[in-house]
């Protein structure tokens, strides 16, 4: 019990000590409850690593015997299908062209449009565009 005590000079009050002890007891109870939780069957936990996406493996063996004549052919087809689905997901779903997701075509918010119209009304937009630097390195007169 003496090893669990907090040092007296650490600035922790009695209320804080009780709160820390209560939190440690709650943490201990949560950890013990988690270790006693029901485990899923091995077939379900291994399904992510042993099946084609969205398709049970037993269906593949039953309905597509040409697809899985041996383990090497099944692994080769599994890799081909997984790569094709990943590439299709990226290029067809995640990569939406012309959606304005880059610096050249950004979505102009209402605040941006309002501020721009106010600058146009006052004439400050033309002055800002005139003095704006459009190059990184210093330019000579003939360029």
Coordinates of C-alpha atoms in Angstrom, one line a residue:
X1 CA 0.0 0.0 0.0
X2 CA 2.9 2.4 0.7
X3 CA 4.2 2.1 -2.8
X4 CA 0.8 3.3 -4.3
X5 CA 0.8 6.5 -2.2
X6 CA 1.5 9.8 -3.9
X7 CA 4.3 11.9 -2.4
X8 CA 3.1 14.5 0.1
X9 CA 5.0 17.4 -1.5
X10 CA 3.6 17.1 -5.0
X11 CA 0.8 19.6 -4.5
X12 CA -2.1 17.2 -4.8
X13 CA -5.0 17.8 -2.4
X14 CA -6.9 15.2 -0.6
X15 CA -9.9 15.5 -3.0
X16 CA -7.5 15.1 -6.0
X17 CA -6.1 12.0 -4.4
X18 CA -9.5 10.4 -4.0
X19 CA -10.4 11.4 -7.5
X20 CA -7.2 9.7 -8.9
X21 CA -7.9 6.6 -6.8
X22 CA -11.5 6.4 -8.2
X23 CA -10.3 6.9 -11.8
X24 CA -7.7 4.1 -11.3
X25 CA -10.4 1.8 -9.9
X26 CA -12.7 2.6 -12.9
X27 CA -9.8 1.9 -15.3
X28 CA -9.0 -1.4 -13.6
X29 CA -12.7 -2.4 -13.9
X30 CA -12.9 -1.5 -17.5
X31 CA -9.8 -3.4 -18.4
X32 CA -11.0 -6.5 -16.6
X33 CA -14.4 -6.3 -18.3
X34 CA -12.8 -6.0 -21.7
X35 CA -10.7 -9.1 -21.1
X36 CA -13.8 -11.1 -20.2
X37 CA -15.8 -9.9 -23.2
X38 CA -17.1 -12.6 -25.6
X39 CA -14.8 -13.3 -28.5
X40 CA -16.0 -13.7 -32.1
X41 CA -15.6 -17.0 -33.8
X42 CA -12.4 -17.5 -35.8
X43 CA -14.2 -17.7 -39.1
X44 CA -15.6 -14.2 -38.6
X45 CA -12.4 -12.7 -37.4
X46 CA -10.4 -14.2 -40.3
X47 CA -12.9 -13.3 -43.0
X48 CA -11.1 -10.0 -43.6
X49 CA -7.9 -11.8 -44.5
X50 CA -9.2 -14.9 -46.3
X51 CA -12.0 -13.7 -48.5
X52 CA -12.6 -11.6 -51.6
X53 CA -14.2 -8.3 -51.0
X54 CA -18.0 -8.6 -50.7
X55 CA -17.9 -12.3 -51.7
X56 CA -17.7 -15.3 -49.4
X57 CA -14.9 -17.7 -50.3
X58 CA -17.1 -20.8 -50.1
X59 CA -19.2 -19.3 -52.9
X60 CA -16.0 -18.8 -55.0
X61 CA -15.1 -22.5 -54.6
X62 CA -18.7 -23.6 -55.3
X63 CA -19.6 -21.4 -58.2
X64 CA -16.3 -20.6 -59.9
X65 CA -14.1 -23.7 -59.8
X66 CA -12.0 -22.4 -62.8
X67 CA -11.1 -19.4 -60.7
X68 CA -9.6 -21.5 -57.9
X69 CA -8.2 -24.7 -59.3
X70 CA -5.2 -24.5 -56.9
X71 CA -3.9 -22.2 -54.2
X72 CA -1.5 -20.3 -56.5
X73 CA -4.2 -19.5 -59.0
X74 CA -6.6 -18.4 -56.3
X75 CA -3.9 -16.1 -54.8
X76 CA -3.1 -14.7 -58.2
X77 CA -6.8 -14.0 -58.9
X78 CA -7.3 -12.6 -55.4
X79 CA -4.5 -10.1 -55.9
X80 CA -5.8 -9.1 -59.4
X81 CA -9.3 -8.5 -58.2
X82 CA -8.1 -6.7 -55.1
X83 CA -5.8 -4.4 -57.1
X84 CA -8.5 -3.7 -59.7
X85 CA -11.1 -2.9 -57.0
X86 CA -8.6 -0.6 -55.2
X87 CA -7.6 1.2 -58.4
X88 CA -11.3 1.5 -59.4
X89 CA -12.2 2.9 -56.0
X90 CA -9.5 5.5 -56.3
X91 CA -9.9 6.5 -59.9
X92 CA -13.7 6.2 -60.2
X93 CA -14.9 7.2 -56.8
X94 CA -12.2 9.2 -54.9
X95 CA -10.7 11.0 -57.9
X96 CA -13.5 13.2 -59.1
X97 CA -12.1 15.3 -61.9
X98 CA -13.1 18.9 -62.4
X99 CA -14.6 19.2 -58.9
X100 CA -12.5 22.2 -57.9
X101 CA -10.4 20.3 -55.4
X102 CA -7.1 22.1 -56.3
X103 CA -5.6 25.5 -56.0
X104 CA -6.6 26.8 -59.5
X105 CA -10.3 26.2 -59.2
X106 CA -11.3 26.6 -55.6
X107 CA -14.9 27.0 -54.4
X108 CA -15.6 30.6 -53.8
X109 CA -17.5 31.1 -50.5
X110 CA -20.2 33.7 -50.0
X111 CA -17.9 35.7 -47.8
X112 CA -15.2 35.6 -50.5
X113 CA -17.7 36.7 -53.2
X114 CA -19.1 39.5 -51.0
X115 CA -15.6 40.8 -50.1
X116 CA -14.5 40.7 -53.7
X117 CA -17.6 42.6 -54.8
X118 CA -17.0 45.2 -52.1
X119 CA -13.4 45.6 -53.3
X120 CA -14.7 46.0 -56.9
X121 CA -17.2 48.7 -55.9
X122 CA -14.5 50.7 -54.1
X123 CA -11.9 50.2 -56.8
X124 CA -9.4 48.6 -54.5
X125 CA -9.5 45.2 -56.4
X126 CA -7.9 46.8 -59.5
X127 CA -5.2 48.4 -57.4
X128 CA -4.5 45.2 -55.6
X129 CA -4.3 43.2 -58.9
X130 CA -2.0 45.9 -60.3
X131 CA 0.6 45.7 -57.5
X132 CA 0.3 42.0 -57.0
X133 CA 3.6 40.0 -57.5
X134 CA 3.0 37.3 -60.0
X135 CA 6.5 35.7 -60.0
X136 CA 8.8 34.4 -57.3
X137 CA 12.2 35.6 -58.7
X138 CA 13.0 39.2 -59.5
X139 CA 12.3 40.0 -63.2
X140 CA 14.4 42.3 -65.5
X141 CA 12.8 45.0 -67.6
X142 CA 12.9 43.2 -70.9
X143 CA 10.9 40.2 -69.5

